[in-house]
JSON list of C-alpha atoms in Angstrom, two decimals:
[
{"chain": "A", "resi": 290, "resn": "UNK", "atom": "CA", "xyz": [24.71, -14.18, -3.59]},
{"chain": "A", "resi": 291, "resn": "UNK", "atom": "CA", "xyz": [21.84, -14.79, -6.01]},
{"chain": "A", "resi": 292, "resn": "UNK", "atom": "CA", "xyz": [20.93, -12.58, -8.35]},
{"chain": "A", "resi": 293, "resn": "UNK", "atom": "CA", "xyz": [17.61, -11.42, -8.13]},
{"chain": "A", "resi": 294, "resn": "UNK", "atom": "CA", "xyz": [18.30, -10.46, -4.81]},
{"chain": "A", "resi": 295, "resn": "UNK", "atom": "CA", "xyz": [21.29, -8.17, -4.06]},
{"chain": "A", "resi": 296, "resn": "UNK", "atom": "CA", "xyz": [21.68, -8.51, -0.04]},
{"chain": "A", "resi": 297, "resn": "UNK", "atom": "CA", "xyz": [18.38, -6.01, 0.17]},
{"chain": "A", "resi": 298, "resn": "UNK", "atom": "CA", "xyz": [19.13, -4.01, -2.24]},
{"chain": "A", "resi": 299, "resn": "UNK", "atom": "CA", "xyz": [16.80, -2.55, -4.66]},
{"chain": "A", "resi": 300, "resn": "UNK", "atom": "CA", "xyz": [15.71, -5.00, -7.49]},
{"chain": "A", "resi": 301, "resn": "UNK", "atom": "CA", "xyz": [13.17, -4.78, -9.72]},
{"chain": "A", "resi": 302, "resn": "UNK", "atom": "CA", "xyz": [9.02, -4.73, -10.37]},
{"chain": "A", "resi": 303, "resn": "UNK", "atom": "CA", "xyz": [6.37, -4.57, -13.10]},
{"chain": "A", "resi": 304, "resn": "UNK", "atom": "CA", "xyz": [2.98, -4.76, -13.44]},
{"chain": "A", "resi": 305, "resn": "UNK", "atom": "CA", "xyz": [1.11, -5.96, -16.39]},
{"chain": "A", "resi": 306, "resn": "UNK", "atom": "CA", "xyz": [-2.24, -5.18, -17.37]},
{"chain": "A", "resi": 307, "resn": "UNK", "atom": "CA", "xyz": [-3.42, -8.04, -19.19]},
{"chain": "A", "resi": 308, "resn": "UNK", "atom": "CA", "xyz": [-7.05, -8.35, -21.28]},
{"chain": "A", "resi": 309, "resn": "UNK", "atom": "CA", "xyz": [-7.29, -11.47, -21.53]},
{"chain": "A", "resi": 310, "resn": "UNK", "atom": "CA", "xyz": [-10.62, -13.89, -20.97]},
{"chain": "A", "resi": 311, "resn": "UNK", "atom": "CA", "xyz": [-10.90, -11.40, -17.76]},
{"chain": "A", "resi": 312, "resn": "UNK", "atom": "CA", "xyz": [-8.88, -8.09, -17.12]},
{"chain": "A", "resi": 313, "resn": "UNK", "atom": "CA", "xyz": [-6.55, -8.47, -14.61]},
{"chain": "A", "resi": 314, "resn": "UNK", "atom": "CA", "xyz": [-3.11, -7.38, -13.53]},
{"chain": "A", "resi": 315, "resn": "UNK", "atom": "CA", "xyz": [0.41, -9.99, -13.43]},
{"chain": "A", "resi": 316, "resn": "UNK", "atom": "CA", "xyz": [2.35, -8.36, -10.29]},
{"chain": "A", "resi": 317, "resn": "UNK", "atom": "CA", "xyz": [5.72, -9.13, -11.09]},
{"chain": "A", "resi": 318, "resn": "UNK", "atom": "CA", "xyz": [8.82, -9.61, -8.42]},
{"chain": "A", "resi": 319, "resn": "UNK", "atom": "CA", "xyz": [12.51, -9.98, -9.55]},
{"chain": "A", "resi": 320, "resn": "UNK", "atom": "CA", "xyz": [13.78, -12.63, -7.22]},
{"chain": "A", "resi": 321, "resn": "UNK", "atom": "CA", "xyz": [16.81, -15.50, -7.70]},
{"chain": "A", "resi": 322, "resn": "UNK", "atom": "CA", "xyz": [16.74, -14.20, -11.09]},
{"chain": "A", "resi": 323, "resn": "UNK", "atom": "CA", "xyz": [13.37, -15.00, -12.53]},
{"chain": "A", "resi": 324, "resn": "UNK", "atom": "CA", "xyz": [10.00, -13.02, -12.13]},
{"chain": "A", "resi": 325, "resn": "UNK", "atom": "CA", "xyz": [7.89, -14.36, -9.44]},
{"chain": "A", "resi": 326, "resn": "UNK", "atom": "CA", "xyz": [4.61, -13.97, -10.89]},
{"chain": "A", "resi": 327, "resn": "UNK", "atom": "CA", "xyz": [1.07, -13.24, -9.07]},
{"chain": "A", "resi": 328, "resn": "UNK", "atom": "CA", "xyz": [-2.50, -12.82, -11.07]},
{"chain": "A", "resi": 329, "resn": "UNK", "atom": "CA", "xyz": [-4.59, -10.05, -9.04]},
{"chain": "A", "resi": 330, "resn": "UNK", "atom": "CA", "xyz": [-8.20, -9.84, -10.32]},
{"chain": "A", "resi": 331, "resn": "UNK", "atom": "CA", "xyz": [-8.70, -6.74, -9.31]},
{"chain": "A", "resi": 332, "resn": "UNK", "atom": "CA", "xyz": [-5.57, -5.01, -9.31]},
{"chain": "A", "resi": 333, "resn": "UNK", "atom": "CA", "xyz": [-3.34, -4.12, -6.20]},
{"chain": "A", "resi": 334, "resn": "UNK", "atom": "CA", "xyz": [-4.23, -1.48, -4.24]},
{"chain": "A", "resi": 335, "resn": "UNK", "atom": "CA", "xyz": [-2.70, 1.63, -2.38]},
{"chain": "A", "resi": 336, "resn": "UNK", "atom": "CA", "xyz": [-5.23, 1.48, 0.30]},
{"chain": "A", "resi": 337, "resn": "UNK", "atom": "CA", "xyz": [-4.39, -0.77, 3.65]},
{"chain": "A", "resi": 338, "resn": "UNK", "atom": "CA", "xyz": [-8.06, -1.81, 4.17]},
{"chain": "A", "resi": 339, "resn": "UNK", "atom": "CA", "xyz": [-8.21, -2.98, 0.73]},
{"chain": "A", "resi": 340, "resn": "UNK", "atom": "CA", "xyz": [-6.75, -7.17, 0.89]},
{"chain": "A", "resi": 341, "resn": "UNK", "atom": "CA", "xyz": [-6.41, -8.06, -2.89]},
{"chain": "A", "resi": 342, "resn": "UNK", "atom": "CA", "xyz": [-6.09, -11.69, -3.80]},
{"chain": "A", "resi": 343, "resn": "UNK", "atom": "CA", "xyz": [-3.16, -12.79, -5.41]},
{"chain": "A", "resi": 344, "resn": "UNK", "atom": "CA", "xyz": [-3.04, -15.88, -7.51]},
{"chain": "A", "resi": 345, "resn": "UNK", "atom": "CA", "xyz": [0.65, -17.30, -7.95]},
{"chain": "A", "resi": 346, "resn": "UNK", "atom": "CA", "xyz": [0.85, -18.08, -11.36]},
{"chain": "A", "resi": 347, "resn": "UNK", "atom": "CA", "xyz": [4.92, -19.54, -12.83]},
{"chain": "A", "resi": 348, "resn": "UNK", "atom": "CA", "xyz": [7.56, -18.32, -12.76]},
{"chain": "A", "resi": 349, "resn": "UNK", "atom": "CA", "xyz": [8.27, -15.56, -15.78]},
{"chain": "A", "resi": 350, "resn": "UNK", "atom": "CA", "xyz": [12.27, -14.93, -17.32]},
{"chain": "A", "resi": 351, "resn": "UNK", "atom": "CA", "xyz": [13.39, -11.71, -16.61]},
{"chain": "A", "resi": 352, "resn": "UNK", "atom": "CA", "xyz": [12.87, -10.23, -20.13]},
{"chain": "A", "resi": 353, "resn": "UNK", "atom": "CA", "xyz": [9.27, -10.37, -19.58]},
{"chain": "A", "resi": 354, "resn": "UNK", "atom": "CA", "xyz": [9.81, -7.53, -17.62]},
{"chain": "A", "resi": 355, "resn": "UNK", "atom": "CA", "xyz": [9.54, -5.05, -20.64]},
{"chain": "A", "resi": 356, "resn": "UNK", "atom": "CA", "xyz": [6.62, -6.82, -22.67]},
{"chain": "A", "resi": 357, "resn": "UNK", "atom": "CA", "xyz": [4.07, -4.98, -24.27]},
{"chain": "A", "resi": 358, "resn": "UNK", "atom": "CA", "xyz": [1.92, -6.35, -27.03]},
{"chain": "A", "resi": 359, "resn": "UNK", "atom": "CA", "xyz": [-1.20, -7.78, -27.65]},
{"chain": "A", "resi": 360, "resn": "UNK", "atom": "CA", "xyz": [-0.79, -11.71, -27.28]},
{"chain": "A", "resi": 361, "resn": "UNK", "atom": "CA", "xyz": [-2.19, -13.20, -30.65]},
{"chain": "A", "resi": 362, "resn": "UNK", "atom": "CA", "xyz": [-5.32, -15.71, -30.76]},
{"chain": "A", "resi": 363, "resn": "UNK", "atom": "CA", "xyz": [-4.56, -19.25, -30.26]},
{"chain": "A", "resi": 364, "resn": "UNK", "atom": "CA", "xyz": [-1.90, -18.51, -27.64]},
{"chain": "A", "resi": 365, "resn": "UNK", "atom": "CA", "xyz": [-2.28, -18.61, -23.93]},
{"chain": "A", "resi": 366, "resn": "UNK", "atom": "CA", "xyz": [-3.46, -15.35, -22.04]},
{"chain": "A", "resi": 367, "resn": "UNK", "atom": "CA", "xyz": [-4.14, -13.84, -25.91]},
{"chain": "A", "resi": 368, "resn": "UNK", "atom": "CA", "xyz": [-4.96, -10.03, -25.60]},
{"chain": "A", "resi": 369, "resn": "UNK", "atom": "CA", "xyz": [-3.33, -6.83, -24.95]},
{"chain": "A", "resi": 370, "resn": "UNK", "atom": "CA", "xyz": [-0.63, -6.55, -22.22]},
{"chain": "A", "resi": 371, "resn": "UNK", "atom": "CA", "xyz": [0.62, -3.33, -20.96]},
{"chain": "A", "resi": 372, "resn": "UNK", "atom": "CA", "xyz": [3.01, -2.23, -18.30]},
{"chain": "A", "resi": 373, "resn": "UNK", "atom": "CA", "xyz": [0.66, -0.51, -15.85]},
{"chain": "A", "resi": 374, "resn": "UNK", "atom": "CA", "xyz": [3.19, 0.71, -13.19]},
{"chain": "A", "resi": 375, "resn": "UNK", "atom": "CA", "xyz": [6.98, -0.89, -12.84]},
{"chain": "A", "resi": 376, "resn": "UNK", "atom": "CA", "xyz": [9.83, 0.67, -10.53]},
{"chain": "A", "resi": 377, "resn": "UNK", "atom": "CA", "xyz": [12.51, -1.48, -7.91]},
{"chain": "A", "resi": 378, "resn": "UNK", "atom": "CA", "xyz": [11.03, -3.21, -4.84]},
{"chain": "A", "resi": 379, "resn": "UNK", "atom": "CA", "xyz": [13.14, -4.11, -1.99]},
{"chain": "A", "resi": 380, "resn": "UNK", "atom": "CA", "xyz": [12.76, -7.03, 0.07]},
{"chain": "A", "resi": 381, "resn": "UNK", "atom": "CA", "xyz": [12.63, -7.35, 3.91]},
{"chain": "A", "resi": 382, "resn": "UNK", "atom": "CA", "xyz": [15.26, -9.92, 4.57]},
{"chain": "A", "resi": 383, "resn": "UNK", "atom": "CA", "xyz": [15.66, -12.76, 1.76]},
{"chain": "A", "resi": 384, "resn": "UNK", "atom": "CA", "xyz": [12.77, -13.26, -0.27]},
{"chain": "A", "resi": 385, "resn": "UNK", "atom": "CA", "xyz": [12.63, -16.44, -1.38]},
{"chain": "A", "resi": 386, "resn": "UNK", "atom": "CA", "xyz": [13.20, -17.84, 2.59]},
{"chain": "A", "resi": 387, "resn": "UNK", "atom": "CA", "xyz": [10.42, -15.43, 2.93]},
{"chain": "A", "resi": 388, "resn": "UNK", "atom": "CA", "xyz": [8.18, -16.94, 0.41]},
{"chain": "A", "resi": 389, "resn": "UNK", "atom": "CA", "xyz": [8.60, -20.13, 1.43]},
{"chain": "A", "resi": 390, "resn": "UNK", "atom": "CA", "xyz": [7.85, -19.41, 4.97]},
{"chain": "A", "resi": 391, "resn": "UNK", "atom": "CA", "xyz": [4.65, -17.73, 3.60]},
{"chain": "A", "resi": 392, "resn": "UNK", "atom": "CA", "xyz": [5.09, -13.86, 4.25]},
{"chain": "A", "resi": 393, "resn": "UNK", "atom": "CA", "xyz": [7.17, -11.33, 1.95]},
{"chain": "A", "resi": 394, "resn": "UNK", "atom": "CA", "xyz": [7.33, -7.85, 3.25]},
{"chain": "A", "resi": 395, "resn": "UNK", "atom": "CA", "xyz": [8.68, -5.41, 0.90]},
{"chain": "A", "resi": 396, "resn": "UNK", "atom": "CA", "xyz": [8.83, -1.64, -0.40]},
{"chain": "A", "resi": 397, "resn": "UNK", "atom": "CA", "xyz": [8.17, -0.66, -3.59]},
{"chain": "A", "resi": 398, "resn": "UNK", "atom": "CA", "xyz": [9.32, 2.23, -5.55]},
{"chain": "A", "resi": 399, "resn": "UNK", "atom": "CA", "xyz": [7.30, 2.55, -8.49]},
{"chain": "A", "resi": 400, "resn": "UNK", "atom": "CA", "xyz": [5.20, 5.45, -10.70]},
{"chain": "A", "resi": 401, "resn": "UNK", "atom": "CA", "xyz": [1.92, 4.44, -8.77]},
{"chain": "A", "resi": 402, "resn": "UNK", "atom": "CA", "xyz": [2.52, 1.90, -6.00]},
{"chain": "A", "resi": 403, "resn": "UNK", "atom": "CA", "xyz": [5.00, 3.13, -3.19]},
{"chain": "A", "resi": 404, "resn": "UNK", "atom": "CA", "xyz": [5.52, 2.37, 0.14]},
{"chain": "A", "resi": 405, "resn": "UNK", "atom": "CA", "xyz": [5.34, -1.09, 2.17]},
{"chain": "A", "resi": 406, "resn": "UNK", "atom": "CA", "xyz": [3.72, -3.86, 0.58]},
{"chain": "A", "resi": 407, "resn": "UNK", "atom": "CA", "xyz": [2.83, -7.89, 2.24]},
{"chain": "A", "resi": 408, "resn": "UNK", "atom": "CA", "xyz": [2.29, -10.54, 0.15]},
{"chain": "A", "resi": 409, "resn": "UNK", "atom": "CA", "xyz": [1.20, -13.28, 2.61]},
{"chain": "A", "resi": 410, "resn": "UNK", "atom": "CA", "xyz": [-0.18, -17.27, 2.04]},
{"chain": "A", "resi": 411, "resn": "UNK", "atom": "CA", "xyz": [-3.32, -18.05, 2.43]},
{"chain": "A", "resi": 412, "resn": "UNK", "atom": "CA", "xyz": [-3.18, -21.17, 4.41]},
{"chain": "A", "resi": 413, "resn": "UNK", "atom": "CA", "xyz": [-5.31, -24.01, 3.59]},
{"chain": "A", "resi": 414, "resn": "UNK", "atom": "CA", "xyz": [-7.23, -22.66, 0.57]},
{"chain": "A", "resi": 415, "resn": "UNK", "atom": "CA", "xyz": [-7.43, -23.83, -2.48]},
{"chain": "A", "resi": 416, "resn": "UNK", "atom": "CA", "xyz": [-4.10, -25.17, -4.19]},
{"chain": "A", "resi": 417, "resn": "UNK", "atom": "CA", "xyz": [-1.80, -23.35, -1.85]},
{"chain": "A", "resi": 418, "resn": "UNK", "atom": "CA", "xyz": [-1.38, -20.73, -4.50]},
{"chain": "A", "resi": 419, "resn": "UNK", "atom": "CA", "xyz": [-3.44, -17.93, -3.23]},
{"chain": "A", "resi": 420, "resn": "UNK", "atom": "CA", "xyz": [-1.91, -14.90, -1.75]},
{"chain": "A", "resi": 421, "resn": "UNK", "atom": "CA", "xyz": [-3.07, -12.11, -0.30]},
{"chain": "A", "resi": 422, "resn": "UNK", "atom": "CA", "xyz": [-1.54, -8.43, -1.47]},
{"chain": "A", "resi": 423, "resn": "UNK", "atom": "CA", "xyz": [-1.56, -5.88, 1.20]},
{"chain": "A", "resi": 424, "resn": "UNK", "atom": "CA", "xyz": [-0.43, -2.07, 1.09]},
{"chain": "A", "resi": 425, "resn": "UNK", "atom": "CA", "xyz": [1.12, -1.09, 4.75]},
{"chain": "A", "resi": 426, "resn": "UNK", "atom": "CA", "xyz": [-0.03, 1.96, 6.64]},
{"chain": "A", "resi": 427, "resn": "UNK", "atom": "CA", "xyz": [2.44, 4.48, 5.60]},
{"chain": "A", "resi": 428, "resn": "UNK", "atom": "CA", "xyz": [2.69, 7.76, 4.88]},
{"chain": "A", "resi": 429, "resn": "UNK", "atom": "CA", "xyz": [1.80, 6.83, 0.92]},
{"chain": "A", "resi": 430, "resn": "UNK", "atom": "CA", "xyz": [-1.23, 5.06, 2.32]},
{"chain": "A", "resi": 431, "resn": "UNK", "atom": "CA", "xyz": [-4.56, 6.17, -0.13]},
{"chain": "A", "resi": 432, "resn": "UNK", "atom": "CA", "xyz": [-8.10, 5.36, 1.62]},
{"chain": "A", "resi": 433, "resn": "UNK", "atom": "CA", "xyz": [-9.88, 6.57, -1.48]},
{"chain": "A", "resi": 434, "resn": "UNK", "atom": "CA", "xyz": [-7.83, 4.74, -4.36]},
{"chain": "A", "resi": 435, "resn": "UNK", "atom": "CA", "xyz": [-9.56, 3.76, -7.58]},
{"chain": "A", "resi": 436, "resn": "UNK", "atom": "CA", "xyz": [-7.37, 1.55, -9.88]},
{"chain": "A", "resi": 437, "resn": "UNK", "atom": "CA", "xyz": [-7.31, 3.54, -13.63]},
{"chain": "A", "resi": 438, "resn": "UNK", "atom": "CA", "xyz": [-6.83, 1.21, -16.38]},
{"chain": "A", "resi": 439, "resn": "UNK", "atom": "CA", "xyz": [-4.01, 2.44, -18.62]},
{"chain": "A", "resi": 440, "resn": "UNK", "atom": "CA", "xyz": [-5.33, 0.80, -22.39]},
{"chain": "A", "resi": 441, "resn": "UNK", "atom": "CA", "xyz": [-6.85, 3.48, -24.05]},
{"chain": "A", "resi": 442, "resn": "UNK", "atom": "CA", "xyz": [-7.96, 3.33, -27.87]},
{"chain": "A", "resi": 443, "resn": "UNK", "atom": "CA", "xyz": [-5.21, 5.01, -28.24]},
{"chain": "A", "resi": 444, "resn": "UNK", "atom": "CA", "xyz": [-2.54, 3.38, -26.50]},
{"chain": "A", "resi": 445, "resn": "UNK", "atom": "CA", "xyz": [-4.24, -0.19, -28.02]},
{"chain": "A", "resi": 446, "resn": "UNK", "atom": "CA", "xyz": [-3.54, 1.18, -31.61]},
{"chain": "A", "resi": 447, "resn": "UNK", "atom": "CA", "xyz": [0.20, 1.47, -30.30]},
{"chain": "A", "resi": 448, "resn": "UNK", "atom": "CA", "xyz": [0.69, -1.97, -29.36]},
{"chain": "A", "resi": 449, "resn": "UNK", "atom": "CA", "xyz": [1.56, -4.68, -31.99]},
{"chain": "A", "resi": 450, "resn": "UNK", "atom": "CA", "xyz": [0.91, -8.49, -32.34]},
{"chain": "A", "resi": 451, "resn": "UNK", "atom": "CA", "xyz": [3.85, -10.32, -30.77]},
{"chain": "A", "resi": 452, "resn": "UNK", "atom": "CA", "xyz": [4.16, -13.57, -28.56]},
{"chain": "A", "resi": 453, "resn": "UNK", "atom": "CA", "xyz": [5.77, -12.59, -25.16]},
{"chain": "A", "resi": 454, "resn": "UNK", "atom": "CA", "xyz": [9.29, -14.33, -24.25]},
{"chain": "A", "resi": 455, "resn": "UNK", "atom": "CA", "xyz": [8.15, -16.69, -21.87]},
{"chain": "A", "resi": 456, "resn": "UNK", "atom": "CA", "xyz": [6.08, -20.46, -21.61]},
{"chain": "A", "resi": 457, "resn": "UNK", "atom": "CA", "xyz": [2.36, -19.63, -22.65]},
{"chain": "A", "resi": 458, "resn": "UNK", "atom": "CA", "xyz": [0.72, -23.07, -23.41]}
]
């Protein structure tokens, strides 16, 4: 068994909200032990109608998981990083056969995103590397969801200057 993936059992998810050149949010998957990592430009969404594209970006280490901090200049993605919403997700099946076939359906059980979730390939765009996020219809389905950003002044003071565990050049 790999870890990362416990037989479909419940592993875990994060979120980052990262100001960096452009605000956007890292949705983070624990799978075969590492983070798979997708950039969303404009956040995921709790609203089926709503397709958000998903950029896969590398692959993170699991202690990423908990990073908070503003990235300092000179380093790559420097800026503030918060966790905007983190929880377990559980995969439909095994999710890296899944991946690689193009289309991971999962649940997540988080603060703000719950409910059945698609990431699916976009085939024959671009580098192969962008996704599509999609919430299911389900009963935690939101037609009228805005996405709040979580930095506040106050929650910037908060953060300190620290280089996340992880390959940023």
């Amino acid at each position: 068994m790999q870890r990362g993936w416990r037989g479909g059992g419940s592993v875990r998810f994060v979120v980052h909200e990262h100001h960096s050149t452009r605000l956007h949010f890292d949705f983070r998957l624990e799978i075969a032990g590492v983070l798979k990592s997708w950039a969303i430009p404009k956040g995921p969404s709790m609203n089926p109608s709503e397709k958000r594209l998903a950029v896969m970006v590398g692959d993170h280490p699991l202690e990423y998981i908990d990073f908070e901090g503003i990235i300092p200049d000179g380093h790559y993605g420097a800026g503030p990083v918060l966790i905007w919403d983190s929880g377990e997700f559980q995969a439909e099946g095994d999710p890296e056969t899944a991946l690689k076939n193009g289309k991971l359906s999962f649940s997540l059980n988080g603060k703000k995103l719950k409910g059945s979730f698609s990431l699916v390939l976009m085939k024959g765009r671009g580098s192969g590397k962008d996704w599509l996020l999609i919430k299911g219809k389900d009963s935690f389905a939101k037609e009228d969801w805005k996405i709040i950003e979580e930095l506040t002044p106050t929650r910037r003071k908060k953060l300190i200057e620290k280089i996340p565990p992880c390959e940023t050049s």
